[in-house]
Amino acid sequence: MKEFLSDDFLLENDVAEVLYHNYAENMPIIDYHCHVSAAEIYEDKKYENITELWLGGDHYKWRAMRSCGLNERVITGDASDYEKFEAFCAAIPQLIGNPLYHWSHLELKRYFGYDGIISPATCKEIWDLTKEKLARPDMGARGIIERSNVALICTTDDPADSLEYHIKLREDASFKTKVLPAFRPDNAMKIQKDTFRDYIARLSDVCGINITDFVTLCDVLVSRIAYFDALGCRTADHGMDYEVLFDNSLSISQAVSIADISFKRAMSGDKIPDDMALAYRSALIRVLAHEYTKLGWVMQIHAGVMRNRNSVMFSKLGADSGYDTIGSFSIRSLADMLDALNVEGSLPKTVLYSIDPTDNAALATLIGCFQYTSDECEGLNNPMKIQHGSAWWFNDNKNGMKAQLENLANLSSLAKFIGMLTDSRSFLSYTRHEYFRRILCSVIGGYVERGEYPLDIDTLAQMVCDICYNNAKDYFGFNLT
């Protein structure tokens, strides 16, 4: 029987142990998609206790606690911080096989030096230990990032955001980790939402331009892209929820014409029918993708999510409270969009994620339809233009990560993969990179152990280091000097 959370945790063969401990373990982290706050990094946010750091806003943990039968009062309700942590400690022993069991113990071990097991019996011990250590000057947001060996973070930012804290961090020579914005224009896409008019008004105020039509909107968004780019932005995130909505039957001029009519009707308070909203989104993604391509940005597309399925709890707690689920996702519509952008010369480097693991093969084959480089590029040092993103959300567990890696290896080039991201709001989530790297080394080591790949340590080591760090650095074009 193996020891729980030993040095060789998740390393299933000898080759994996060599690859992880000699190469992957100490590689810097590039977290190219997350939801941490640049303001909290700049201000070096401190935490009063482990509940504030661990349970505040973490819908992964909230879902798990509900699954264990706990009352909402000790999850998102008015219970004290200690009561909430006590409830979490009661739930953890029930989560065998759940990645939260591993992540929680890894976080305690790596950041607090705690080697015990989370349970009701150890709750007070953990509470006191973590409270004492969180009071130390080096356990604020910056200290946690630095001890995690994070080289670069991309936050998630609306076009209307001022990015003032990114500017302050850029000018702060005392903090070595680069913190870059990522452009997230989802609110500009949501023309059928009741909040659309208020959002456009906010965007107008920020830019000092009265947005009166679709062309003006595009001009403003292009100007915001330029602003983000000047602050080092290298990527745009698009959350397309349960479906990638794109109409390839319309020419650019047709789509823009309908988009303009749709925009003006929405600003007048009219409800926009689905076909007009589809044309609007199709026109806007074409404009945005053209700018991304021109600047060499990476477009990231997250799709396949049905959000806020429990309307009763949504009315009580709002979005991002643990009531989203895996949804349907049309690969055909996504393929149509990529093809249309490619025909127009506006297909940027793109990362495709799906929340549904059954989409793995379809995405891995779809990216192969667009893997070519210009005639000026020679040799093997060019990254794949389109990437199958890492196992996302409900898939970032042992089975999900392994399935995504093996599927990508089967149908594409695993060696060119850009690796892991946290997609998290927690500063302790960098252990997910450790989790991923251990699984990666086991998958690669498994090919060798089974005689499916030669024991060429130099090649294998380079492959691991590339997937953990180098590929992402090169793909996004991050300047880390």
Coordinates of C-alpha atoms in Angstrom, one line a residue:
M1 CA 0.0 0.0 0.0
K2 CA 1.3 3.4 -0.9
E3 CA 1.6 6.2 1.6
F4 CA -1.0 9.0 1.2
L5 CA 0.4 12.1 -0.5
S6 CA 4.0 10.9 -0.5
D7 CA 6.7 12.5 -2.6
D8 CA 5.7 10.1 -5.4
F9 CA 2.0 10.8 -5.2
L10 CA 0.3 10.0 -8.5
L11 CA 3.6 9.0 -10.1
E12 CA 2.7 5.5 -11.3
N13 CA 6.0 4.3 -12.7
D14 CA 9.8 4.8 -12.4
V15 CA 10.0 7.0 -15.5
A16 CA 7.3 9.3 -14.1
E17 CA 9.3 9.7 -10.9
V18 CA 12.4 10.8 -12.8
L19 CA 10.6 13.2 -15.1
Y20 CA 8.7 14.8 -12.3
H21 CA 11.4 15.2 -9.6
N22 CA 14.2 16.0 -12.0
Y23 CA 12.4 18.2 -14.4
A24 CA 8.7 19.1 -14.0
E25 CA 8.6 19.8 -10.2
N26 CA 10.7 23.0 -10.3
M27 CA 9.6 24.5 -13.5
P28 CA 8.0 28.0 -13.1
I29 CA 4.3 28.4 -13.6
I30 CA 2.5 30.4 -16.3
D31 CA -1.1 30.8 -15.2
Y32 CA -2.5 32.0 -18.5
H33 CA -6.2 32.0 -17.5
C34 CA -7.5 32.7 -14.0
H35 CA -9.9 34.9 -12.0
V36 CA -7.7 36.3 -9.2
S37 CA -7.8 40.0 -8.6
A38 CA -5.0 42.3 -9.7
A39 CA -6.1 44.7 -7.0
E40 CA -5.7 42.1 -4.3
I41 CA -2.2 41.2 -5.7
Y42 CA -1.1 44.8 -5.7
E43 CA -2.5 45.5 -2.2
D44 CA -1.0 42.1 -1.0
K45 CA -4.3 41.0 0.4
K46 CA -4.1 39.4 3.8
Y47 CA -6.5 36.8 5.2
E48 CA -7.9 36.6 8.7
N49 CA -8.4 32.8 8.6
I50 CA -8.5 29.7 6.4
T51 CA -12.3 30.1 5.7
E52 CA -11.7 33.5 4.1
L53 CA -8.9 32.2 2.0
W54 CA -10.4 28.8 1.1
L55 CA -14.2 28.9 1.2
G56 CA -15.1 32.4 0.2
G57 CA -16.4 32.3 -3.4
D58 CA -15.2 28.8 -4.1
H59 CA -18.1 27.1 -5.8
Y60 CA -16.1 23.8 -6.2
K61 CA -16.1 23.5 -2.4
W62 CA -19.7 24.7 -2.1
R63 CA -21.0 22.0 -4.4
A64 CA -19.0 19.3 -2.6
M65 CA -20.4 20.4 0.8
R66 CA -24.0 20.4 -0.5
S67 CA -23.4 16.9 -1.9
C68 CA -22.4 15.8 1.6
G69 CA -25.8 17.0 3.0
L70 CA -24.7 20.2 4.7
N71 CA -27.1 23.0 5.3
E72 CA -26.6 26.2 3.2
R73 CA -26.2 28.2 6.4
V74 CA -22.7 26.7 6.9
I75 CA -21.8 27.0 3.2
T76 CA -22.9 30.5 2.0
G77 CA -25.1 31.5 4.9
D78 CA -24.6 33.5 8.1
A79 CA -22.6 30.9 10.0
S80 CA -19.4 32.1 11.5
D81 CA -16.1 31.5 9.7
Y82 CA -15.2 28.8 12.2
E83 CA -18.5 27.0 11.8
K84 CA -18.1 27.0 8.0
F85 CA -14.6 25.6 8.2
E86 CA -15.8 23.0 10.8
A87 CA -18.5 22.0 8.3
F88 CA -15.9 21.7 5.5
C89 CA -13.7 19.5 7.7
A90 CA -16.7 17.2 8.3
A91 CA -17.3 17.0 4.6
I92 CA -13.8 16.3 3.4
P93 CA -13.6 12.6 4.7
Q94 CA -16.7 11.9 2.5
L95 CA -14.9 13.0 -0.7
I96 CA -12.9 10.0 -1.6
G97 CA -11.9 10.1 -5.2
N98 CA -12.8 13.8 -5.5
P99 CA -9.9 16.1 -6.5
L100 CA -10.9 18.5 -3.7
Y101 CA -9.6 15.9 -1.3
H102 CA -6.2 15.9 -2.9
W103 CA -6.1 19.7 -3.6
S104 CA -7.1 20.6 0.0
H105 CA -4.4 18.4 1.5
L106 CA -1.8 19.6 -1.0
E107 CA -2.5 23.2 -0.1
L108 CA -2.2 22.6 3.6
K109 CA 1.0 20.7 3.0
R110 CA 2.7 23.1 0.6
Y111 CA 1.6 26.5 2.2
F112 CA 1.2 25.6 5.8
G113 CA 3.5 22.6 6.3
Y114 CA 0.7 20.5 7.6
D115 CA 1.0 16.8 7.1
G116 CA -2.1 15.6 8.9
I117 CA -5.5 14.5 7.6
I118 CA -8.4 16.9 7.4
S119 CA -11.3 15.7 9.6
P120 CA -13.5 16.9 12.4
A121 CA -10.9 15.7 14.9
T122 CA -8.2 17.9 13.3
C123 CA -10.4 20.9 12.6
K124 CA -9.3 23.1 15.5
E125 CA -5.6 22.1 15.0
I126 CA -5.7 23.2 11.4
W127 CA -7.7 26.3 12.1
D128 CA -5.2 27.5 14.7
L129 CA -2.1 26.6 12.6
T130 CA -3.4 28.3 9.5
K131 CA -4.6 31.4 11.4
E132 CA -1.1 31.8 13.0
K133 CA 0.7 31.4 9.7
L134 CA -1.7 33.7 7.7
A135 CA -0.8 36.4 10.1
R136 CA 2.8 36.4 8.9
P137 CA 3.9 39.1 6.4
D138 CA 4.8 36.6 3.7
M139 CA 1.4 34.9 3.6
G140 CA -0.5 37.6 1.7
A141 CA -1.4 37.3 -1.9
R142 CA 2.1 38.3 -3.1
G143 CA 3.9 35.9 -0.8
I144 CA 1.7 33.0 -1.8
I145 CA 2.3 33.7 -5.5
E146 CA 6.1 34.1 -5.0
R147 CA 6.5 30.9 -3.1
S148 CA 4.5 29.1 -5.8
N149 CA 7.2 30.0 -8.4
V150 CA 4.6 31.7 -10.6
A151 CA 6.3 33.6 -13.4
L152 CA 3.2 35.1 -15.0
I153 CA -0.5 35.5 -14.3
C154 CA -3.2 36.5 -16.8
T155 CA -6.3 37.8 -15.0
T156 CA -9.8 38.1 -16.6
D157 CA -10.9 41.7 -17.4
D158 CA -13.8 43.4 -19.0
P159 CA -13.2 45.9 -21.8
A160 CA -14.6 48.6 -19.5
D161 CA -12.1 47.8 -16.7
S162 CA -9.6 50.6 -16.0
L163 CA -6.7 48.2 -15.4
E164 CA -5.3 50.6 -12.9
Y165 CA -3.9 47.9 -10.7
H166 CA -2.2 46.3 -13.7
I167 CA -0.5 49.6 -14.3
K168 CA 0.6 49.8 -10.7
L169 CA 1.9 46.3 -10.7
R170 CA 3.8 47.0 -13.9
E171 CA 5.5 49.9 -12.2
D172 CA 6.3 48.0 -9.0
A173 CA 9.8 46.6 -9.3
S174 CA 9.5 44.9 -6.0
F175 CA 7.1 42.2 -7.3
K176 CA 8.7 39.9 -9.9
T177 CA 5.7 38.0 -11.1
K178 CA 4.2 39.5 -14.2
V179 CA 0.5 40.2 -14.0
L180 CA -1.1 40.8 -17.4
P181 CA -4.8 41.6 -18.3
A182 CA -6.8 39.3 -20.5
F183 CA -9.6 40.8 -22.6
R184 CA -13.1 39.3 -21.8
P185 CA -15.7 40.9 -24.0
D186 CA -18.6 38.6 -23.0
N187 CA -20.8 41.5 -21.8
A188 CA -20.6 43.1 -25.2
M189 CA -21.9 39.9 -26.8
K190 CA -24.9 39.5 -24.6
I191 CA -27.3 41.6 -26.6
Q192 CA -30.4 39.8 -25.3
K193 CA -29.6 40.3 -21.7
D194 CA -31.5 42.9 -19.6
T195 CA -28.2 44.3 -18.5
F196 CA -27.0 45.1 -22.0
R197 CA -28.0 48.8 -22.2
D198 CA -26.4 49.5 -18.8
Y199 CA -23.2 47.8 -19.9
I200 CA -23.0 49.8 -23.1
A201 CA -23.6 53.0 -21.1
R202 CA -20.7 52.0 -18.7
L203 CA -18.4 51.3 -21.7
S204 CA -19.3 54.7 -23.2
D205 CA -18.5 56.4 -20.0
V206 CA -15.1 54.7 -19.6
C207 CA -14.1 55.6 -23.2
G208 CA -15.7 59.0 -23.3
I209 CA -17.5 58.1 -26.6
N210 CA -21.2 57.9 -27.0
I211 CA -21.9 54.5 -28.5
T212 CA -24.8 54.9 -30.8
D213 CA -24.5 52.1 -33.3
F214 CA -22.7 48.9 -34.1
V215 CA -19.8 50.6 -35.9
T216 CA -19.2 52.9 -32.9
L217 CA -19.3 49.9 -30.6
C218 CA -16.7 48.1 -32.7
D219 CA -14.5 51.3 -32.7
V220 CA -14.6 51.5 -29.0
L221 CA -13.8 47.8 -28.5
V222 CA -10.9 48.1 -30.9
S223 CA -9.6 51.0 -28.9
R224 CA -9.9 49.0 -25.7
I225 CA -8.0 46.1 -27.3
A226 CA -5.2 48.6 -28.2
Y227 CA -5.3 49.8 -24.5
F228 CA -5.0 46.2 -23.2
D229 CA -2.3 45.4 -25.7
A230 CA -0.2 48.4 -24.5
L231 CA -0.3 46.9 -21.0
G232 CA 1.0 43.6 -22.2
C233 CA -2.2 41.7 -22.9
R234 CA -1.7 38.6 -25.1
T235 CA -5.0 36.9 -24.9
A236 CA -8.8 37.3 -25.1
D237 CA -11.2 35.0 -23.3
H238 CA -14.7 34.2 -24.7
G239 CA -17.2 32.3 -22.5
M240 CA -19.7 31.0 -25.0
D241 CA -21.7 29.0 -22.5
Y242 CA -23.7 26.1 -23.8
E243 CA -23.3 26.9 -27.5
V244 CA -20.9 28.5 -29.9
L245 CA -23.3 30.8 -31.8
F246 CA -22.2 31.6 -35.3
D247 CA -24.0 32.0 -38.6
N248 CA -21.8 31.2 -41.6
S249 CA -24.6 31.8 -44.1
L250 CA -24.2 35.6 -43.8
S251 CA -21.5 37.6 -45.5
I252 CA -19.6 40.1 -43.4
S253 CA -21.7 43.0 -44.8
Q254 CA -25.0 41.2 -44.2
A255 CA -24.0 40.3 -40.6
V256 CA -22.9 43.9 -39.9
S257 CA -26.1 45.4 -41.3
I258 CA -28.2 43.1 -39.1
A259 CA -25.9 43.7 -36.1
D260 CA -26.5 47.5 -36.5
I261 CA -30.2 47.1 -36.5
S262 CA -30.1 44.7 -33.6
F263 CA -27.9 47.0 -31.6
K264 CA -30.2 50.0 -32.1
R265 CA -33.3 48.0 -31.2
A266 CA -31.6 46.7 -28.0
M267 CA -30.6 50.2 -27.0
S268 CA -34.2 51.2 -27.4
G269 CA -35.3 48.5 -25.0
D270 CA -36.6 46.0 -27.6
K271 CA -36.3 42.3 -27.2
I272 CA -33.9 40.9 -29.8
P273 CA -35.0 37.7 -31.6
D274 CA -32.6 34.8 -31.7
D275 CA -31.8 35.1 -35.4
M276 CA -30.8 38.7 -35.1
A277 CA -28.8 38.1 -31.9
L278 CA -27.0 35.3 -33.8
A279 CA -26.1 37.7 -36.6
Y280 CA -25.0 40.3 -34.1
R281 CA -22.6 37.9 -32.3
S282 CA -21.3 36.5 -35.6
A283 CA -20.5 40.1 -36.8
L284 CA -18.8 41.0 -33.5
I285 CA -16.6 38.0 -33.2
R286 CA -15.4 38.6 -36.8
V287 CA -14.4 42.2 -35.8
L288 CA -12.7 41.1 -32.6
A289 CA -10.9 38.1 -34.1
H290 CA -9.5 40.3 -36.9
E291 CA -7.9 42.5 -34.2
Y292 CA -6.6 39.6 -32.2
T293 CA -5.0 38.2 -35.4
K294 CA -3.4 41.6 -36.2
L295 CA -1.8 41.8 -32.7
G296 CA -0.8 38.2 -32.5
W297 CA -3.1 37.5 -29.5
V298 CA -4.5 34.1 -28.5
M299 CA -8.3 33.7 -28.5
Q300 CA -9.5 31.3 -25.8
I301 CA -13.0 29.8 -26.2
H302 CA -14.8 28.2 -23.3
A303 CA -18.0 26.4 -24.3
G304 CA -20.5 23.8 -23.3
V305 CA -21.7 25.2 -20.0
M306 CA -25.4 25.4 -18.9
R307 CA -25.3 28.1 -16.2
N308 CA -27.6 28.7 -13.2
R309 CA -29.7 25.6 -13.7
N310 CA -31.3 25.9 -10.2
S311 CA -33.4 29.0 -10.6
V312 CA -34.5 29.0 -7.0
M313 CA -30.9 29.1 -5.7
F314 CA -29.9 31.5 -8.5
S315 CA -32.5 34.0 -7.2
K316 CA -31.0 33.6 -3.7
L317 CA -27.3 33.5 -4.4
G318 CA -26.7 34.8 -7.9
A319 CA -24.3 33.5 -10.5
D320 CA -21.1 31.5 -9.8
S321 CA -22.5 29.8 -6.7
G322 CA -22.2 26.2 -7.8
Y323 CA -25.3 25.6 -10.0
D324 CA -23.7 25.3 -13.4
T325 CA -23.5 22.0 -15.3
I326 CA -22.2 20.3 -18.4
G327 CA -24.3 21.3 -21.4
S328 CA -24.7 20.6 -25.1
F329 CA -22.1 21.9 -27.5
S330 CA -22.2 22.0 -31.3
I331 CA -18.8 21.2 -32.8
R332 CA -20.3 22.0 -36.2
S333 CA -21.0 25.6 -35.3
L334 CA -17.5 26.0 -33.8
A335 CA -16.0 24.5 -37.0
D336 CA -18.1 26.9 -39.1
M337 CA -16.8 29.9 -37.1
L338 CA -13.1 28.8 -37.3
D339 CA -13.5 28.2 -41.1
A340 CA -15.2 31.6 -41.7
L341 CA -12.5 33.4 -39.8
N342 CA -9.8 31.5 -41.6
V343 CA -11.3 32.3 -45.0
E344 CA -11.3 36.0 -44.0
G345 CA -7.7 35.8 -42.8
S346 CA -8.8 36.6 -39.3
L347 CA -8.3 33.3 -37.5
P348 CA -6.0 34.0 -34.5
K349 CA -4.2 31.4 -32.5
T350 CA -7.0 29.8 -30.6
V351 CA -7.5 27.5 -27.6
L352 CA -10.6 25.4 -27.5
Y353 CA -12.0 24.2 -24.2
S354 CA -15.1 22.1 -23.6
I355 CA -16.7 21.2 -20.2
D356 CA -18.0 18.0 -21.7
P357 CA -15.3 15.2 -21.8
T358 CA -17.1 13.5 -24.6
D359 CA -16.0 16.4 -26.8
N360 CA -12.3 15.5 -26.4
A361 CA -12.0 13.6 -29.7
A362 CA -14.0 16.0 -31.7
L363 CA -11.9 19.0 -30.5
A364 CA -8.6 17.1 -31.0
T365 CA -9.6 16.3 -34.6
L366 CA -11.0 19.8 -35.2
I367 CA -7.8 21.5 -34.3
G368 CA -6.0 19.4 -36.8
C369 CA -8.0 21.0 -39.6
F370 CA -6.2 24.3 -39.0
Q371 CA -2.7 23.2 -38.1
Y372 CA -0.5 24.9 -40.7
T373 CA 2.1 27.6 -40.6
S374 CA 3.1 30.2 -43.1
D375 CA 5.6 29.4 -45.9
E376 CA 8.2 31.5 -44.1
C377 CA 8.2 29.1 -41.1
E378 CA 10.6 26.2 -41.3
G379 CA 11.5 23.3 -38.9
L380 CA 9.7 22.0 -35.8
N381 CA 9.9 25.1 -33.6
N382 CA 6.5 26.5 -34.5
P383 CA 3.6 26.0 -32.0
M384 CA 0.3 24.5 -33.1
K385 CA -1.9 27.4 -34.2
I386 CA -5.1 25.8 -32.6
Q387 CA -4.8 24.1 -29.2
H388 CA -7.1 21.7 -27.4
G389 CA -7.2 23.4 -24.0
S390 CA -6.5 21.6 -20.8
A391 CA -9.1 19.6 -18.9
W392 CA -11.5 22.3 -17.8
W393 CA -13.8 22.8 -14.8
F394 CA -15.5 19.5 -14.1
N395 CA -12.7 17.7 -16.0
D396 CA -9.7 19.0 -14.0
N397 CA -9.5 15.8 -11.9
K398 CA -7.3 12.8 -12.3
N399 CA -9.5 11.0 -14.8
G400 CA -10.3 14.1 -16.8
M401 CA -6.7 15.3 -17.1
K402 CA -5.5 11.8 -18.1
A403 CA -8.2 11.4 -20.7
Q404 CA -7.5 14.8 -22.2
L405 CA -3.8 14.2 -22.4
E406 CA -4.1 10.7 -23.9
N407 CA -6.8 11.9 -26.3
L408 CA -4.5 14.7 -27.5
A409 CA -1.6 12.3 -27.8
N410 CA -3.8 9.9 -29.8
L411 CA -5.1 12.5 -32.3
S412 CA -2.5 15.3 -32.3
S413 CA 0.8 16.3 -30.8
L414 CA 1.0 16.1 -27.1
A415 CA 4.6 17.5 -27.2
K416 CA 3.2 20.9 -28.5
F417 CA 0.5 21.2 -25.8
I418 CA 0.5 24.4 -23.7
G419 CA -0.3 22.8 -20.4
M420 CA -2.3 23.7 -17.3
L421 CA -4.1 26.7 -16.0
T422 CA -5.9 27.3 -12.7
D423 CA -9.1 29.0 -13.9
S424 CA -9.4 29.9 -10.2
R425 CA -10.2 32.7 -7.8
S426 CA -8.0 31.3 -5.1
F427 CA -4.3 32.2 -4.6
L428 CA -3.7 28.7 -3.2
S429 CA -4.8 27.0 -6.4
Y430 CA -1.3 26.7 -7.9
T431 CA -1.1 23.2 -6.4
R432 CA -3.3 22.3 -9.4
H433 CA -0.3 22.8 -11.6
E434 CA 1.6 20.3 -9.4
Y435 CA -1.4 17.9 -9.6
F436 CA -1.4 18.2 -13.4
R437 CA 2.4 17.8 -13.7
R438 CA 2.3 14.6 -11.7
I439 CA -0.4 13.2 -13.9
L440 CA 1.4 14.4 -17.1
C441 CA 4.6 12.6 -16.0
S442 CA 2.7 9.4 -15.3
V443 CA 1.0 9.5 -18.7
I444 CA 4.3 10.1 -20.5
G445 CA 6.1 7.6 -18.3
G446 CA 3.4 5.1 -19.0
Y447 CA 4.2 5.1 -22.7
V448 CA 7.8 4.3 -21.9
E449 CA 7.1 1.6 -19.3
R450 CA 4.8 -0.2 -21.8
G451 CA 7.4 -0.1 -24.5
E452 CA 5.4 2.4 -26.6
Y453 CA 8.2 5.0 -26.6
P454 CA 11.9 4.6 -26.1
L455 CA 13.6 5.6 -22.8
D456 CA 15.2 8.7 -24.3
I457 CA 15.4 10.9 -21.2
D458 CA 16.7 14.0 -23.0
T459 CA 13.7 14.0 -25.4
L460 CA 11.3 13.1 -22.6
A461 CA 12.6 15.8 -20.3
Q462 CA 12.4 18.4 -23.0
M463 CA 8.8 17.4 -23.7
V464 CA 7.8 17.7 -20.1
C465 CA 9.5 21.1 -19.6
D466 CA 7.9 22.3 -22.8
I467 CA 4.4 21.3 -21.7
C468 CA 4.8 22.6 -18.2
Y469 CA 6.2 26.0 -19.2
N470 CA 8.0 26.6 -22.6
N471 CA 5.1 26.0 -24.9
A472 CA 2.8 28.4 -23.2
K473 CA 5.5 31.1 -23.1
D474 CA 6.1 30.7 -26.8
Y475 CA 2.5 30.3 -27.9
F476 CA 1.2 33.4 -26.1
G477 CA 4.4 35.4 -26.9
F478 CA 5.0 36.3 -23.3
N479 CA 8.1 38.4 -22.6
L480 CA 9.5 37.0 -19.3
T481 CA 13.0 38.7 -19.4

